[in-house]
GROMACS .gro file of C-alpha atoms in nm:
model
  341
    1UNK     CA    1   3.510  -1.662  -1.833
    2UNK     CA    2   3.187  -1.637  -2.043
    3UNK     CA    3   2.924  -1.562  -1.874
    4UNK     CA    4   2.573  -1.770  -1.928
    5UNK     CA    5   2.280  -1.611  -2.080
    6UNK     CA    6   1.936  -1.706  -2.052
    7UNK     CA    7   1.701  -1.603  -2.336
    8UNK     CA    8   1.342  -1.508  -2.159
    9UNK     CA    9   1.057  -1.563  -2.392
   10UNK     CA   10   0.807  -1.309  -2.251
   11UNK     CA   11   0.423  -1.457  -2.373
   12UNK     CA   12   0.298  -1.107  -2.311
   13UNK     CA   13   0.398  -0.790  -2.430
   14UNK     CA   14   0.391  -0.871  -2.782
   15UNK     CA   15   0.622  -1.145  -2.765
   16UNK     CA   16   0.936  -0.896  -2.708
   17UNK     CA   17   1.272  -1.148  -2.647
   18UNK     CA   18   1.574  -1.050  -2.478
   19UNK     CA   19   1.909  -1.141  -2.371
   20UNK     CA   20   2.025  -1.088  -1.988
   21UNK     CA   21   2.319  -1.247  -1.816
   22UNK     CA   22   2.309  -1.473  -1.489
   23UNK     CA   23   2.493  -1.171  -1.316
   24UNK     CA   24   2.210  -0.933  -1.448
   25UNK     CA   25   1.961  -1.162  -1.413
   26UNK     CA   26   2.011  -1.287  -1.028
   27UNK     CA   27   2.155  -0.877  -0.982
   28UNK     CA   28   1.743  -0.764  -0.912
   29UNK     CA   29   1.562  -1.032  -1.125
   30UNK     CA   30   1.373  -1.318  -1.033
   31UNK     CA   31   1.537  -1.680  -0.936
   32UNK     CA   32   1.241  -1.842  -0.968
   33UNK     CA   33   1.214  -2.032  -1.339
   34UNK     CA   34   0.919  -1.880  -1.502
   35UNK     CA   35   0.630  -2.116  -1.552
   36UNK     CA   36   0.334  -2.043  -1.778
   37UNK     CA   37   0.435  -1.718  -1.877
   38UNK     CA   38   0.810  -1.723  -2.029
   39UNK     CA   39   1.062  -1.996  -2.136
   40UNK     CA   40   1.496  -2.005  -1.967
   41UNK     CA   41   1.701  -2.166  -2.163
   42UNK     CA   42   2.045  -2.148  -2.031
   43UNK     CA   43   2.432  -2.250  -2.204
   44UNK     CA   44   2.634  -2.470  -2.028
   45UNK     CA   45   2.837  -2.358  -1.739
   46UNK     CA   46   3.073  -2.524  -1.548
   47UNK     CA   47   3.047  -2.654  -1.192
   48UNK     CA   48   3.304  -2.445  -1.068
   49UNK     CA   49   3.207  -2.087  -1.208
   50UNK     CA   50   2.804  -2.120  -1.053
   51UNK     CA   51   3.035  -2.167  -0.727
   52UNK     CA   52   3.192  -1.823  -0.781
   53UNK     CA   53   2.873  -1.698  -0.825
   54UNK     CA   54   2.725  -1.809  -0.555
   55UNK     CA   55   3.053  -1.763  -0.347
   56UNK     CA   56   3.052  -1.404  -0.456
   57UNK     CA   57   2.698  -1.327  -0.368
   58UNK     CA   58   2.740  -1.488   0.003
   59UNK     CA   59   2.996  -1.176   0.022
   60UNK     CA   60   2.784  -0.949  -0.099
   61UNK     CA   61   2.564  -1.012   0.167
   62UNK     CA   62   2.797  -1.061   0.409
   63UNK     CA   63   2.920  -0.683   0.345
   64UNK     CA   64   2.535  -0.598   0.357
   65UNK     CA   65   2.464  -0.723   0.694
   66UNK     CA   66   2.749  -0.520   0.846
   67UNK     CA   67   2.536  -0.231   0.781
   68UNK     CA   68   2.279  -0.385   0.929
   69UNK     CA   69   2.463  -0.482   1.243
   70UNK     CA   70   2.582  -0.086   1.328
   71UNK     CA   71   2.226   0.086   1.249
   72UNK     CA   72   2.050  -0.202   1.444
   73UNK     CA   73   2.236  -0.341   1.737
   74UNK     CA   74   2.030  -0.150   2.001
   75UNK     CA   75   1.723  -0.282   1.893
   76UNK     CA   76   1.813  -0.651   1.835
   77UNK     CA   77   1.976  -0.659   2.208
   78UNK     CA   78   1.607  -0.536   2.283
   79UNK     CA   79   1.491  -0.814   2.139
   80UNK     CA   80   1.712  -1.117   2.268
   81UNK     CA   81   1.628  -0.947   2.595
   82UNK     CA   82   1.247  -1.009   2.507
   83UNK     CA   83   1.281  -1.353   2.449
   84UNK     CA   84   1.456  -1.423   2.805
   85UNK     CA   85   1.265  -1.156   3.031
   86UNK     CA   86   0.937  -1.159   2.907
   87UNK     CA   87   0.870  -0.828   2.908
   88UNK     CA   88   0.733  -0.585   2.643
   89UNK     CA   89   0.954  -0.360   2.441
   90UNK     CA   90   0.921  -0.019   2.620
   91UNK     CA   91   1.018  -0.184   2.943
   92UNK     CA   92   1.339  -0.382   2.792
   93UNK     CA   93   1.438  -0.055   2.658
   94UNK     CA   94   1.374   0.090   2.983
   95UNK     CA   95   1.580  -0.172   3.169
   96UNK     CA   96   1.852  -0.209   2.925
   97UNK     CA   97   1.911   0.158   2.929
   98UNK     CA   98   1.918   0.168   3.338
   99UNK     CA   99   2.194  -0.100   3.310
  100UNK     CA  100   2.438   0.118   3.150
  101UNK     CA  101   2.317   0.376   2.936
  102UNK     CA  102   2.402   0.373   2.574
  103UNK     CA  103   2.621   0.150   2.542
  104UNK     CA  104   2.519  -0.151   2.687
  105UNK     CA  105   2.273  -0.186   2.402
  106UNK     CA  106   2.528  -0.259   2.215
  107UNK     CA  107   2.702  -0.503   2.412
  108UNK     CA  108   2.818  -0.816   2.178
  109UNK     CA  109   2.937  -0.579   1.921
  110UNK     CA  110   3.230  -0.712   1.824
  111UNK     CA  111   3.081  -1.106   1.828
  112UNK     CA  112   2.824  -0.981   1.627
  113UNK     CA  113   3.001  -0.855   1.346
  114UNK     CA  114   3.172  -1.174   1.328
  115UNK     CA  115   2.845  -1.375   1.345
  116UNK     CA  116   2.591  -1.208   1.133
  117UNK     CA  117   2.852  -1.154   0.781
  118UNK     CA  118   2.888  -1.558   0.822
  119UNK     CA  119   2.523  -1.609   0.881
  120UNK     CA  120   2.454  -1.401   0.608
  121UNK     CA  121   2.729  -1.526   0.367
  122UNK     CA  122   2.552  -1.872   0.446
  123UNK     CA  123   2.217  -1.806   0.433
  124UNK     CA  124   2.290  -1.656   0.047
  125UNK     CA  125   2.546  -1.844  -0.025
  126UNK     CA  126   2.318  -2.180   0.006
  127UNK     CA  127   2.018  -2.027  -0.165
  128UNK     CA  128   2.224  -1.948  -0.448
  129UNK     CA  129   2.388  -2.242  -0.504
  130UNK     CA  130   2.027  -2.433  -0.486
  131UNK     CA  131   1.924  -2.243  -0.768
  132UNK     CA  132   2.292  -2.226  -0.957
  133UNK     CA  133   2.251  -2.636  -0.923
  134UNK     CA  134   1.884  -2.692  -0.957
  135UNK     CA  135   1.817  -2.933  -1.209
  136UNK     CA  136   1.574  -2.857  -1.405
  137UNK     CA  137   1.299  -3.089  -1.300
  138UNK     CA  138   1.352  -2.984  -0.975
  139UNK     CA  139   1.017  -2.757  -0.821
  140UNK     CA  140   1.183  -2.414  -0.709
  141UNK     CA  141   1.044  -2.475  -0.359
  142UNK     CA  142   1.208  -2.820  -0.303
  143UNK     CA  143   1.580  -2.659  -0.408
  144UNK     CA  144   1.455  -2.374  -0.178
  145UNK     CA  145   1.408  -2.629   0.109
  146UNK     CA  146   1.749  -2.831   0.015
  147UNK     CA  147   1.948  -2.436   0.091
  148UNK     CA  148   1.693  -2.414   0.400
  149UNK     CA  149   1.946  -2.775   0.544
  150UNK     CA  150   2.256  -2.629   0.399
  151UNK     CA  151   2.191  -2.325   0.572
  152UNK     CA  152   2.076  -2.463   0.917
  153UNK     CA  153   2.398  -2.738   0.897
  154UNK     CA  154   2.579  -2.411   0.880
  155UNK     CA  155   2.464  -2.183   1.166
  156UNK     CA  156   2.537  -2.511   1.408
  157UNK     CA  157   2.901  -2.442   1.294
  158UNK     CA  158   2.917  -2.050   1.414
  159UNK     CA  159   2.672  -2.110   1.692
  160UNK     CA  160   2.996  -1.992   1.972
  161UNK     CA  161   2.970  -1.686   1.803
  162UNK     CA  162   2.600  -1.681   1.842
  163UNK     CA  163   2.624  -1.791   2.196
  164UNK     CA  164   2.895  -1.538   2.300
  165UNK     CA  165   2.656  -1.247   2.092
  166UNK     CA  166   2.349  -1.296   2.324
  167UNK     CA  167   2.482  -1.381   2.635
  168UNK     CA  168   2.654  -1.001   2.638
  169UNK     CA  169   2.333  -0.869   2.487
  170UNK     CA  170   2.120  -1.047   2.774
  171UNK     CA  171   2.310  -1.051   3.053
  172UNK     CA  172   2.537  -0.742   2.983
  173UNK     CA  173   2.867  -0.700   3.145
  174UNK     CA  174   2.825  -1.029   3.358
  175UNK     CA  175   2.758  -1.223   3.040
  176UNK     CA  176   3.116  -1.313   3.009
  177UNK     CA  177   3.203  -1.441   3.330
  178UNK     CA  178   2.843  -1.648   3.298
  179UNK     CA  179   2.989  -1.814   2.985
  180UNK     CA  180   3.295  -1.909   3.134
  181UNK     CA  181   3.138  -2.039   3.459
  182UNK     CA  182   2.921  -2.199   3.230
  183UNK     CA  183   3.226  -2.354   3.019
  184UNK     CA  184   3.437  -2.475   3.318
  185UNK     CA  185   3.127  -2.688   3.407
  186UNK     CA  186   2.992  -2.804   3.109
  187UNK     CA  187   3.318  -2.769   2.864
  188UNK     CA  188   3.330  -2.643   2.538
  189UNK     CA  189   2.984  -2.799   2.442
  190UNK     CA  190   2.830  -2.468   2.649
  191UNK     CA  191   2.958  -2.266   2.341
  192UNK     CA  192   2.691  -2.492   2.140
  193UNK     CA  193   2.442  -2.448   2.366
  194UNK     CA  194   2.097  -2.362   2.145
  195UNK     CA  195   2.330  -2.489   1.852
  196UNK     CA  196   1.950  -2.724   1.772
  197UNK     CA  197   1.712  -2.470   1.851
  198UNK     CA  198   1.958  -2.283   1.625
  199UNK     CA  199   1.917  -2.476   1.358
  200UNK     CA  200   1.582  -2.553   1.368
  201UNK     CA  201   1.475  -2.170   1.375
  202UNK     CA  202   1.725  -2.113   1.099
  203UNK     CA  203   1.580  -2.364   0.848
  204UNK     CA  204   1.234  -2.251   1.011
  205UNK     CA  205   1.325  -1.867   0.904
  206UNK     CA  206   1.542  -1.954   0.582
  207UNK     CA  207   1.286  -2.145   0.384
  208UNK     CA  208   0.983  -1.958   0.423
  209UNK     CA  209   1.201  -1.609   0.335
  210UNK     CA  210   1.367  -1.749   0.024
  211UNK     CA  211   1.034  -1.899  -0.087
  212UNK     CA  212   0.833  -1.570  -0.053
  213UNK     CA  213   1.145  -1.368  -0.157
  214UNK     CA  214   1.189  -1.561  -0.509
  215UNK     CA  215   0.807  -1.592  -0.556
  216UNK     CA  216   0.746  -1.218  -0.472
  217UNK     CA  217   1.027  -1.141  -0.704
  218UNK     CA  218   0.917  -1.402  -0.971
  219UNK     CA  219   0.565  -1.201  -0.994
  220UNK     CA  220   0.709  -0.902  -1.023
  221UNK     CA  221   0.879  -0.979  -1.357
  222UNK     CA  222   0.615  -1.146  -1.482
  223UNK     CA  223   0.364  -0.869  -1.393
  224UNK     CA  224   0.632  -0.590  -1.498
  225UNK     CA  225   0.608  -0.459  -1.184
  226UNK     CA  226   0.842  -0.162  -1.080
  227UNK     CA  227   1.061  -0.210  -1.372
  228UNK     CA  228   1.184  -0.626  -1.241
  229UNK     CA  229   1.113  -0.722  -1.595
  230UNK     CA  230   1.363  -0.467  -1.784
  231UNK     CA  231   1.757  -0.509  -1.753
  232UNK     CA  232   1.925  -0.414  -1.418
  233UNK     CA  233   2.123  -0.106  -1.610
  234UNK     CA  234   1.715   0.008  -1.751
  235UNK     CA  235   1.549  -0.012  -1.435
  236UNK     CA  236   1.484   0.314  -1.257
  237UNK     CA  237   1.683   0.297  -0.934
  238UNK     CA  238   1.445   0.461  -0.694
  239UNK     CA  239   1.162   0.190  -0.858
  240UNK     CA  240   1.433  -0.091  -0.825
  241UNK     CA  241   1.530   0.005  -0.442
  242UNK     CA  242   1.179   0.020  -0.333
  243UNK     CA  243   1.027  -0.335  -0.502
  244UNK     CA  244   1.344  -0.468  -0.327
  245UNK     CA  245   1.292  -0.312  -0.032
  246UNK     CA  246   0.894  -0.416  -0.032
  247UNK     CA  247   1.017  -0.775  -0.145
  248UNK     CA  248   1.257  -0.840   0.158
  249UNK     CA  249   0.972  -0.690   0.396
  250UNK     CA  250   0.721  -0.939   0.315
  251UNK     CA  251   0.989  -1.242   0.352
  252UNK     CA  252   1.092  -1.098   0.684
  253UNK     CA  253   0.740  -1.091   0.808
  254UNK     CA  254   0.648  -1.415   0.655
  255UNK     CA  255   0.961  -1.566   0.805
  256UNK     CA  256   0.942  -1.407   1.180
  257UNK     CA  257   0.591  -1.540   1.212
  258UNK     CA  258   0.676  -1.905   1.122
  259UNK     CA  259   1.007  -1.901   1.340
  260UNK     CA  260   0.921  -1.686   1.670
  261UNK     CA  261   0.864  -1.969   1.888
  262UNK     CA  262   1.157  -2.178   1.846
  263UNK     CA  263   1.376  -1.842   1.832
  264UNK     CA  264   1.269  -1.780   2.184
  265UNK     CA  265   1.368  -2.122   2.297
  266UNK     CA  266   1.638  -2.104   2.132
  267UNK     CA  267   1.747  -1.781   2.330
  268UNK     CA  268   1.638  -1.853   2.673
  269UNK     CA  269   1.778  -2.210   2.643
  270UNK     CA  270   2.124  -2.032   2.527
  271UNK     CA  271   2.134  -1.771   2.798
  272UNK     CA  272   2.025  -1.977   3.083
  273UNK     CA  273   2.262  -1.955   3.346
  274UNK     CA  274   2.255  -2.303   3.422
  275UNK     CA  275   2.223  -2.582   3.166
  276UNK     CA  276   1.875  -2.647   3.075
  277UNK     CA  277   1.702  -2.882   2.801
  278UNK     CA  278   1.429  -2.741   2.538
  279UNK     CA  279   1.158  -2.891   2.782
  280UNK     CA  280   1.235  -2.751   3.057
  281UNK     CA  281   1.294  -2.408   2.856
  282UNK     CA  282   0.967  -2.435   2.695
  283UNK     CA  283   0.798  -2.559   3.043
  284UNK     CA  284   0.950  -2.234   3.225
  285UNK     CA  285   0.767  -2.003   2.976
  286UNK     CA  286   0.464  -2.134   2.977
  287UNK     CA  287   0.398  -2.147   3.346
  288UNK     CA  288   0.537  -1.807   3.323
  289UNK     CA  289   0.325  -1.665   3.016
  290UNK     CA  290   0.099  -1.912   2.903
  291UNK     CA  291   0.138  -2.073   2.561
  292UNK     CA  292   0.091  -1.733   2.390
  293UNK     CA  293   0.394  -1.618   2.574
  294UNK     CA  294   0.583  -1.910   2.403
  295UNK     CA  295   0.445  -1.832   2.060
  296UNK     CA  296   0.423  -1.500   2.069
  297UNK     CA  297   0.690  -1.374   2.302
  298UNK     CA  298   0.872  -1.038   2.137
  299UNK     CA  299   0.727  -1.092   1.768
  300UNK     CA  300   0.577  -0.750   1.810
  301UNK     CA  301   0.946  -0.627   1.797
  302UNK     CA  302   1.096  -0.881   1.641
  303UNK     CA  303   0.848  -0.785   1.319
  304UNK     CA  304   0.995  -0.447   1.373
  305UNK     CA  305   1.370  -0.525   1.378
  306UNK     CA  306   1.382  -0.743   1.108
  307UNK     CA  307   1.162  -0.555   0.891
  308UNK     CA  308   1.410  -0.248   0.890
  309UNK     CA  309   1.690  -0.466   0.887
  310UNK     CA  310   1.513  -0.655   0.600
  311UNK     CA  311   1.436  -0.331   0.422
  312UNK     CA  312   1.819  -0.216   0.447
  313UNK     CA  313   1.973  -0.592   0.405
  314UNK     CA  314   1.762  -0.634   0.064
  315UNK     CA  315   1.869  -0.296  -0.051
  316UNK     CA  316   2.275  -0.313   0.007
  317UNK     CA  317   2.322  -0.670  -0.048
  318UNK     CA  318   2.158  -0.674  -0.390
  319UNK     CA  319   2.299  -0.335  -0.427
  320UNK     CA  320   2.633  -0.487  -0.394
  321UNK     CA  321   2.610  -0.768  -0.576
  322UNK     CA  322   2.478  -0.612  -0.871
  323UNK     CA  323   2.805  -0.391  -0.855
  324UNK     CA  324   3.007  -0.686  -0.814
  325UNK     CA  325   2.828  -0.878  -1.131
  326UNK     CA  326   2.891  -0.528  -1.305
  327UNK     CA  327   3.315  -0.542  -1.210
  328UNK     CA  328   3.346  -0.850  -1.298
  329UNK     CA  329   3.187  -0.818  -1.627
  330UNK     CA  330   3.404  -0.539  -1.711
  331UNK     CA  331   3.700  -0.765  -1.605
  332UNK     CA  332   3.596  -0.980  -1.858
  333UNK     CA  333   3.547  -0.746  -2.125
  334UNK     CA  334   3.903  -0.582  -2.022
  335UNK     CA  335   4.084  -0.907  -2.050
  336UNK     CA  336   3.938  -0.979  -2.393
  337UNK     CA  337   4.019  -0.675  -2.524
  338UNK     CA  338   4.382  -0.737  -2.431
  339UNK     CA  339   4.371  -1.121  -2.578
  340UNK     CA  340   4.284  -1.004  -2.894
  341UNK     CA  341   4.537  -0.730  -2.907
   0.00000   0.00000   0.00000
């Protein structure tokens, strides 16, 4: 399979032109088309290999967020347990702790590393096939905003996962039997219960993250910042780790801020013990805490989970996929070699 090339016509640095591949280019380069300042052209490709590519870097992260999953746990169970009980951070860690030590921090384990690879795979997955199938009239933020529906259409699909996740993180070892009681009166919908809110805070989180994460990475190569305009193989690694790192930071923040309220619906709407609509949800917490409890309710520690899992997600899953884009390159190379032998 050839792989496409884009020729980059840099404006600045005395007009210096170069040759990257989509794999090196989308490995820790920019997805955003450069305007005013360089010139893609990209070959033909067909429909079928941009699905690879996309398929292949929905893995990638997938993979990454496992990581994630086992060096974070404890502190996103303190956070879904924010979003029900109100509390602050210290006290939720407090509480969580005097519930059953250790471990029931990480209660939901095993739900959760089924949940967060697919919500992963599909939140990169869909971003990257925007871009892979972005015509080229197209604004980058409107493709960005067509993955942002993809993506939330998705998470409505694995929501049972979701639902079975935060109802052990919230309620611990009771969560269980809650679901089921919940099940035998409701049915299976209960397993879908938050799948909206879901959705909603999804495409609320997913398009403001891709849309600071490819502009953010966009600037960087265009300002030859930390080495984002030289090839993957010539960038220093410590320089490429940290402008990724930095990069996924600011989406996290950017995308925690614009999505904290309906995330908290979301969860206390999910975990209720009793079916409840988003109304009466969002009535509850604001007779409780005011509007700014609605808004507001565990961002201070939902900035800080995300932002090291954002830090660590950015790093291994373009990490990954750069390794991946580098096998399968030498795949190709390999299997030419033996064709023309």
């Amino acid at each position: 399979m050839e792989l496409v090339k884009f020729e980059e016509r840099h404006i600045h640095n005395n007009n210096v032109t170069r040759t990257t591949s989509l794999d090196e280019y989308y490995g820790g380069r920019d997805t955003t088309p450069i305007n005013n300042v360089g010139i893609m052209t990209a070959k033909s490709t067909s429909g079928v290999e941009k699905t690879i590519l996309a398929v292949r870097d929905g893995l990638a992260a997938s993979m990454a967020s496992i990581v994630s999953v086992f060096l974070l746990m404890w502190l996103r169970t303190s956070m879904s347990y924010q979003h029900v009980k109100g509390v602050t951070m210290a006290v939720a860690i407090r509480e969580l702790y005097a519930d059953g030590g250790i471990g029931r921090f990480y209660r939901g384990m095993l739900p959760a590393l089924i949940m967060m690879p697919l919500s992963r795979f599909g939140d990169i997955f869909t971003n990257r096939l925007a871009r892979e199938f972005q015509p080229r009239w197209l604004p980058p933020a409107i493709a960005t905003m067509f993955a942002s529906s993809l993506a939330a259409g998705w998470r409505v699909l694995i929501t049972p996962a979701d639902t079975i996740k935060t109802m052990m993180q919230v309620h611990g070892a009771n969560g269980l039997s809650i679901l089921r009681g919940k099940v035998s009166r409701s049915g299976i919908s209960a397993l879908f219960e938050g799948a909206l809110g879901a959705s909603i805070a999804t495409w609320m989180g997913h398009y403001p993250w891709f849309v600071t994460h490819n502009f953010l990475e966009g600037y960087c190569v265009r300002n030859m910042i930390l080495d984002a305009h030289l090839s993957s193989s010539a960038q220093n690694s410590t320089k490429k780790n940290v402008r990724r790192a930095l990069t996924g930071l600011m989406s996290s923040l950017v995308s925690d801020v614009c999505s904290n309220a309906v995330r908290v619906l979301k969860t206390y709407k999910q975990t209720s013990i009793e079916h409840i609509g988003y109304l009466e949800a969002a009535s509850g917490i604001i007779d409780r805490d005011g509007l700014m409890g609605l808004l507001f309710r565990g961002l201070s520690s939902k900035l800080a989970a995300n932002a090291l899992n954002a830090i660590i997600f950015t790093v291994v899953w373009k990490a990954i996929s750069e390794r991946l884009a580098k096998k399968k390159e030498e795949d190709v190379t390999t299997e030419s070699k033996e064709h023309a032998q």
